[in-house]
Coordinates of C-alpha atoms and ligand atoms in Angstrom, one line a residue:
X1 CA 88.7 123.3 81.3
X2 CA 87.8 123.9 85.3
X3 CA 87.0 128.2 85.8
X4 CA 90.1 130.1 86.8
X5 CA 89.5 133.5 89.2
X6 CA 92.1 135.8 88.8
X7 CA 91.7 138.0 91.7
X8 CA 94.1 141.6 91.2
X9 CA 94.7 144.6 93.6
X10 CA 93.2 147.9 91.6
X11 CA 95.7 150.6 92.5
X12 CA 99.6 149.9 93.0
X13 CA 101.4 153.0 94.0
X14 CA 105.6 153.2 94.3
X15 CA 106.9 156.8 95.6
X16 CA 109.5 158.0 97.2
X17 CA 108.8 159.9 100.6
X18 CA 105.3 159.9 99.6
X19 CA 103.9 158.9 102.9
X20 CA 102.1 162.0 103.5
X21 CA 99.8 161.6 100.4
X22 CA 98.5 157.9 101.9
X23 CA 95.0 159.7 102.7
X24 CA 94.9 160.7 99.1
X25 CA 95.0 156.8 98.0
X26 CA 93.0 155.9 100.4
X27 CA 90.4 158.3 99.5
X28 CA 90.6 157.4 95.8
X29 CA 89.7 153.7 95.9
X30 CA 86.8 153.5 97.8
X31 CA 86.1 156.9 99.3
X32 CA 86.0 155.8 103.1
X33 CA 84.6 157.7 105.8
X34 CA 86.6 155.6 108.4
X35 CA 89.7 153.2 108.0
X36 CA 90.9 150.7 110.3
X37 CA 94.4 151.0 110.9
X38 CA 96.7 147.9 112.2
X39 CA 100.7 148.4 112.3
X40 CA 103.2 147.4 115.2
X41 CA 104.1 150.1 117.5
X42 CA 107.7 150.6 116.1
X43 CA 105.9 151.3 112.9
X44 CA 103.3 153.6 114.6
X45 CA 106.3 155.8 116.4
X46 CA 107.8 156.6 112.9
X47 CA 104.6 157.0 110.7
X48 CA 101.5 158.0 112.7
X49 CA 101.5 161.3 112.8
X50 CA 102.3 161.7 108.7
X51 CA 99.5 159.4 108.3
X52 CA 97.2 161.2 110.8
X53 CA 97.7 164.1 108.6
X54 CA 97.4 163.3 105.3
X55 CA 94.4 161.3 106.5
X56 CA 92.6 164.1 108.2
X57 CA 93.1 166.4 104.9
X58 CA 90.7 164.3 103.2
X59 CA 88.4 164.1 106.3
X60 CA 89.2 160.5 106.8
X61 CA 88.5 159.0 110.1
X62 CA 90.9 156.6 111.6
X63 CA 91.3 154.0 114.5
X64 CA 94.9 152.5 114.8
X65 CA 95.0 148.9 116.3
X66 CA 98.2 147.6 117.4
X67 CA 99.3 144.4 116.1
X68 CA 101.9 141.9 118.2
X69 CA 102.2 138.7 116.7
X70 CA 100.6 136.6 114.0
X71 CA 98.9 134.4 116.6
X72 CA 95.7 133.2 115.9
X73 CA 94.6 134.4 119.2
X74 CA 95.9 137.9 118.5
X75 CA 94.2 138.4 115.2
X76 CA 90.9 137.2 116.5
X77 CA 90.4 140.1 118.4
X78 CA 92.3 142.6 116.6
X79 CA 89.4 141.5 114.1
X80 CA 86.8 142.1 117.4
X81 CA 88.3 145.1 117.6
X82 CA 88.2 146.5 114.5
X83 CA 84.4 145.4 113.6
X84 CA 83.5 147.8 116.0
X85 CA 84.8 150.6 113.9
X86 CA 82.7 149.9 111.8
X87 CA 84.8 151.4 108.9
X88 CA 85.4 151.0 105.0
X89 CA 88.4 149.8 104.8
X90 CA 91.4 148.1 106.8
X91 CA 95.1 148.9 106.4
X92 CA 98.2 147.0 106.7
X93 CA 101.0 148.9 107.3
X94 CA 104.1 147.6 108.4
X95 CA 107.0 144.7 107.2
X96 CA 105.0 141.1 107.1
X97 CA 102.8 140.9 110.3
X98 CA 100.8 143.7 109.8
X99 CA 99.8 143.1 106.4
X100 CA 99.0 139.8 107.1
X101 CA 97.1 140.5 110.0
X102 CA 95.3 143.2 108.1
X103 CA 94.7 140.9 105.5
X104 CA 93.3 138.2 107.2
X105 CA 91.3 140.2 109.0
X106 CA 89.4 141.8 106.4
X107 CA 89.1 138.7 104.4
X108 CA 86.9 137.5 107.5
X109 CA 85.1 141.0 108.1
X110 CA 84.4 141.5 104.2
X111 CA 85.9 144.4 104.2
X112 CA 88.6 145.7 101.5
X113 CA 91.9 145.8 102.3
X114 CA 95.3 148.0 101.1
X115 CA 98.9 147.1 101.7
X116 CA 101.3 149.5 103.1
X117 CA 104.8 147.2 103.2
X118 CA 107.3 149.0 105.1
X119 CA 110.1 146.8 104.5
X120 CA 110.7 144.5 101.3
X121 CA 111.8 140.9 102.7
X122 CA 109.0 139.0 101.2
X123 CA 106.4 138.9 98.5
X124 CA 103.6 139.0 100.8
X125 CA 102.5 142.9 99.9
X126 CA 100.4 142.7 97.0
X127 CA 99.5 138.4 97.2
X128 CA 96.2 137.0 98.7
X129 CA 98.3 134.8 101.0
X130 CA 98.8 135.1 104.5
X131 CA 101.0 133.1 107.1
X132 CA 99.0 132.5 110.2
X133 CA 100.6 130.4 112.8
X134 CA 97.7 127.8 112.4
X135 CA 97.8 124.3 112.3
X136 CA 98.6 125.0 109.0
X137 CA 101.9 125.6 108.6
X138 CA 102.0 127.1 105.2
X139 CA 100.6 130.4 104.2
X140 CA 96.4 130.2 103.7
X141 CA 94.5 132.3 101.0
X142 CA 92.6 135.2 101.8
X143 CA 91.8 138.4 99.8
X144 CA 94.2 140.1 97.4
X145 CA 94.6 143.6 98.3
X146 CA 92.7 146.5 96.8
X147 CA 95.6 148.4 96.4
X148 CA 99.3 148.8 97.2
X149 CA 100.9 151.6 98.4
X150 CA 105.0 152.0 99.2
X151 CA 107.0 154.4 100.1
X152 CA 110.5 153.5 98.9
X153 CA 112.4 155.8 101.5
X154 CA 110.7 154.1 104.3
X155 CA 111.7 150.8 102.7
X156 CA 115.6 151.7 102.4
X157 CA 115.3 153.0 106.0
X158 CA 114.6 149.6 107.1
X159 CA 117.7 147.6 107.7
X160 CA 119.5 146.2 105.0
X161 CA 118.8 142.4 105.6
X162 CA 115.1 142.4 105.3
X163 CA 115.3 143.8 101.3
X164 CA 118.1 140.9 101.0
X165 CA 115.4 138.6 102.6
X166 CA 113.3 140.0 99.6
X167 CA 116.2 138.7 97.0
X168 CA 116.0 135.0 98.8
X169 CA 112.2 134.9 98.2
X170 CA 112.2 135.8 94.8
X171 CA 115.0 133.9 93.7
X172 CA 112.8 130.7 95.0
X173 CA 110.3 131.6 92.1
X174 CA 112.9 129.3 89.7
X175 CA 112.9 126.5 92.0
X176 CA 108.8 126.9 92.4
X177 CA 108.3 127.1 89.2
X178 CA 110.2 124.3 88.2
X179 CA 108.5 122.4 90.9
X180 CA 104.9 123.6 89.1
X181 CA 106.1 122.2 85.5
X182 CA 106.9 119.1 87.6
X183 CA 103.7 118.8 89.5
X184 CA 101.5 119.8 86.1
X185 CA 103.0 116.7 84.5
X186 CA 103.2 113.9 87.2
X187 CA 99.4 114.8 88.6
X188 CA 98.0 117.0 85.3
X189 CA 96.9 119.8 87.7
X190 CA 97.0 123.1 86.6
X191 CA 99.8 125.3 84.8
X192 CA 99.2 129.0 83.8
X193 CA 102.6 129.7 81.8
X194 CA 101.8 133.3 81.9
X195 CA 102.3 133.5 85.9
X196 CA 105.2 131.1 85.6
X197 CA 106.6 133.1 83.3
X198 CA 106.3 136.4 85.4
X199 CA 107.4 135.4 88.4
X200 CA 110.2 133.6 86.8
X201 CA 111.4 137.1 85.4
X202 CA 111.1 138.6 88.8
X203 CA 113.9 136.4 90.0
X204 CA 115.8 136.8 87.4
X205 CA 115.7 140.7 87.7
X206 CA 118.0 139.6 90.9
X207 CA 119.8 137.2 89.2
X208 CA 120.8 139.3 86.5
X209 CA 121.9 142.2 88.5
X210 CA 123.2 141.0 91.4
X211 CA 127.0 141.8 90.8
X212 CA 125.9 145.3 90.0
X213 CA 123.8 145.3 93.3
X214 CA 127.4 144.1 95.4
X215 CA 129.1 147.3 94.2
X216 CA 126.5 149.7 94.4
X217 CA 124.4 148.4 97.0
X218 CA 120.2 146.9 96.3
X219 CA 117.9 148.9 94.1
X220 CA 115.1 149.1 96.6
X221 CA 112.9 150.5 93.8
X222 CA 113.0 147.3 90.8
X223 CA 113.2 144.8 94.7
X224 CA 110.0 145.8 95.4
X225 CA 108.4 145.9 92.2
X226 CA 109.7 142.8 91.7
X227 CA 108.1 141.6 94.8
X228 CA 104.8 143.1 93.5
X229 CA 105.0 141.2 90.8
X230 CA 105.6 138.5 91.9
X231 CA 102.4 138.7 93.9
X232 CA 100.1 139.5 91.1
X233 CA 101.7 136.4 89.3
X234 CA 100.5 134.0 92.7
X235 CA 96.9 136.2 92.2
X236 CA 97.1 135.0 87.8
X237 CA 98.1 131.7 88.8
X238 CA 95.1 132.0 91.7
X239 CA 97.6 130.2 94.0
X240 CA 100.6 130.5 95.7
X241 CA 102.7 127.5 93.1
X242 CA 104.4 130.1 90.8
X243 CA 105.8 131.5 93.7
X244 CA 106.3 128.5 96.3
X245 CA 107.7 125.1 95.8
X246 CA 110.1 122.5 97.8
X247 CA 112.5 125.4 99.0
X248 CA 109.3 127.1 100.7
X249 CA 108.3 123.7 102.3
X250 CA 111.8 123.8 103.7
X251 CA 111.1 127.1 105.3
X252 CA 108.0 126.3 106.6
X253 CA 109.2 123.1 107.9
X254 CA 112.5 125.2 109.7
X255 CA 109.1 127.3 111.4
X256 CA 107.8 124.5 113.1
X257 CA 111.4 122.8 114.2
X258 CA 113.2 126.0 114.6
X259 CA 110.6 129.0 115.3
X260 CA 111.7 132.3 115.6
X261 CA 115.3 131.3 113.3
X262 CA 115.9 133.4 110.0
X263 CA 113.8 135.1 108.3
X264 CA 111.4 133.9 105.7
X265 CA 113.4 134.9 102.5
X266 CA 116.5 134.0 104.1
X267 CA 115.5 130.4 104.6
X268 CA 113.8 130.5 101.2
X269 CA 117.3 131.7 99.5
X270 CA 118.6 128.9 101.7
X271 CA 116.0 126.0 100.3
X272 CA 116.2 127.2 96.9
X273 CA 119.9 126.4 96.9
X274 CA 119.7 122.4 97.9
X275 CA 116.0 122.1 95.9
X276 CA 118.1 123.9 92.7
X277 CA 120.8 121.1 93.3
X278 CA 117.9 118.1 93.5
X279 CA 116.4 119.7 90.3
X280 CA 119.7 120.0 88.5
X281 CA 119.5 123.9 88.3
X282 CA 122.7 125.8 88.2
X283 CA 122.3 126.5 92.0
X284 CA 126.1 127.6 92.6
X285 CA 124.4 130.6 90.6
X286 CA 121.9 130.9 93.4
X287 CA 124.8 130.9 95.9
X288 CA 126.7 133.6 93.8
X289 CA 123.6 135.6 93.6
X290 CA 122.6 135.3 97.4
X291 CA 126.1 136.3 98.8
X292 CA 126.0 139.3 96.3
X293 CA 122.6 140.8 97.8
X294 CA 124.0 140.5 101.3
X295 CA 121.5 136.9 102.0
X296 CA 122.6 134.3 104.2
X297 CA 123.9 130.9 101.9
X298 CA 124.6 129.0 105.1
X299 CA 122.7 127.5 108.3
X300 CA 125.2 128.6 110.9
X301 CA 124.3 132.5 109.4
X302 CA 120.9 132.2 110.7
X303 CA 121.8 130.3 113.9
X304 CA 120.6 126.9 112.8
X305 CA 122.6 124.0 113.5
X306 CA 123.5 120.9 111.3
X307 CA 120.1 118.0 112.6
X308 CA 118.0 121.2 112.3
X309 CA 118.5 121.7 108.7
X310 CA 118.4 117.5 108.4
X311 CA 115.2 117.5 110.1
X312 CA 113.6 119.8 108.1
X313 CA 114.5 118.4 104.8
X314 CA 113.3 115.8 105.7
X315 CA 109.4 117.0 107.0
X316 CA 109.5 119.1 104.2
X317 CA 107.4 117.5 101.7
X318 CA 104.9 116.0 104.3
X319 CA 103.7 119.4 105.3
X320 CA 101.9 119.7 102.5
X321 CA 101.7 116.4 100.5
X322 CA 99.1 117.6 97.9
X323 CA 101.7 119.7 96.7
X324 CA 103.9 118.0 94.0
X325 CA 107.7 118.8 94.2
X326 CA 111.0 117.7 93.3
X327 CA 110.8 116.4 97.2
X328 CA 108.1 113.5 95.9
X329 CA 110.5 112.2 93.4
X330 CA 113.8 111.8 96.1
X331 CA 113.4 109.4 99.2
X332 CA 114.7 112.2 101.4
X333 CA 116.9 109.6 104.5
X334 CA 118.9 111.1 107.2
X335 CA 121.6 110.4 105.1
X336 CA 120.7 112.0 101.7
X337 CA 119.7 115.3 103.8
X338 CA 122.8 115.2 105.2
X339 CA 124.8 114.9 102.1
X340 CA 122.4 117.3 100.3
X341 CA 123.2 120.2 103.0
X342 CA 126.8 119.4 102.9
X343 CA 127.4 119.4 99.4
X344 CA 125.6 123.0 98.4
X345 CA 127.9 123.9 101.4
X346 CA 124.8 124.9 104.0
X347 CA 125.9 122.8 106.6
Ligands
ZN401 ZN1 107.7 133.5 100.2

């Protein structure tokens, strides 16, 4: 049997307006003199002078660096940037960009790196994967974080649609792992039942509770932990498969036709309910569940139009043909993607 690295972040801290003890944290995994600090300015305007504090009570040094897109160009010299801090450790904090930013750019500087997710609309916090607008359109490896911290009243300050974004990207673990059982028996690769099993059960957290969520509103708290999980199951599996299949080719494949459209769960959500349908999932159950967490089950509610969605069905697959999904085993025409959208009611 081929080695297996299973790569895990240390220290994974959930608290509620706990903001203020971040230097704390910090100053517990790897005692650092100086951080570098990357976050968008919206971010910075709400939390940099709690940060600033808590930071300076532990005698922690800091250098904030402004992230503005995930460009390739932009993170190249944020990195320049922060290498001449010359500090022990680079922080994250913000709702996707920031992280990955951060992420990426200690994975190049060798530095560690911690996670500080200020919204909960995808599973990126505590996985070793970033999305880089490369010439890669899917999400590329880099380093799992050393530790995790959140804040869950800064997450339900953040609007509600980005923790229903959340819902949509872990409700496409079924369809990805389905898509891994598939791909482990057509090609024999690998297929850890453990991480298919746990990110499975992060889905169904949302599955199973969903109703409950419609009434009382989304339990920020078990949203993210799900997430969490299910980014320690991607670091077990030591890939992204138990968390990524057909429904996040479709997404990716909306990024390159339709940039800027939806965000990342919501097309996820929107994936996993036409990939459940070619897989022969119950995926008018993945419809009921996204409408009850407040995520988009149609094209027209994230501006896409009808040849959009068609299109990207149909690149799906061949952005990332080593990776074996139900999309291999359907000869996806103009017209199949057509009925497919039409008949889970997307289009
Ligand atoms: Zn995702």
């Amino acid at each position: 049997m081929q080695s297996h690295t299973m790569e895990l972040p240390r220290l994974i801290v959930v608290g509620e307006n706990n903001m203020s003890e971040i230097g704390e944290f910090l100053f517990s995994l790897n005692k650092p003199k100086i951080v570098s600090l990357i976050s968008g300015i919206n971010v910075q305007k709400i939390l940099k002078l709690k940060i600033e504090k808590s930071l300076k009570l532990k005698k922690i040094k800091f250098v904030w660096h402004t992230s503005k897109d995930n460009q390739v160009d932009s993170i190249k010299q944020i990195e320049k940037d922060v290498k001449k801090d010359h500090s022990n450790l680079v922080v994250g904090i913000g709702g996707g960009r920031s992280v990955d930013t951060a992420k990426m750019v200690s994975f190049n500087l060798d530095l560690p790196f911690v996670s500080v997710p200020t919204a909960a609309s995808h599973d990126g916090m505590a996985s070793p994967f970033v999305s880089v607008k490369t010439d890669k359109p899917h999400s590329i490896v880099a380093t799992a974080p050393l530790g995790v911290f959140v804040d869950i009243d800064v997450i339900k300050k953040a609007p509600s649609k980005l923790l229903a974004s959340g819902c949509g990207d872990l409700i496409a673990n079924i369809i990805a792992v389905k898509d891994w059982q598939l791909g482990h028996k057509k090609t024999g690769e690998y297929y850890g039942m453990y991480s298919a099993d746990l990110a499975t059960m992060s889905a169904k957290i949302v599955m199973e509770n969903s109703s409950k969520y419609s009434k009382e509103g989304l339990d920020a708290r078990v949203i993210v932990e799900a997430l969490i999980s299910a980014g320690v199951a991607s670091c077990i599996a030591g890939s992204s498969r138990p968390c990524s299949g057909a429904e996040h080719l479709f997404s990716h494949a909306l990024d390159k036709i339709a940039p800027g459209k939806g965000l990342h769960g919501e097309k996820c959500g929107i994936g996993s309910i036409m990939m459940g349908k070619l897989q022969g999932q119950d995926w008018k159950k993945i419809v009921k569940t996204l409408k009850e967490v407040g995520a988009p089950t149609t094209a027209k509610q994230i501006g896409l139009d009808k040849d959009e969605v068609i299109n990207a069905l149909m690149i799906a697959q061949e952005l990332r043909p080593e990776r074996y999904t139900i999309l291999k085993e359907v000869n996806m025409t103009k017209q199949r993607a057509l009925n497919l959208a039409k008949s889970t009611g997307v289009i």
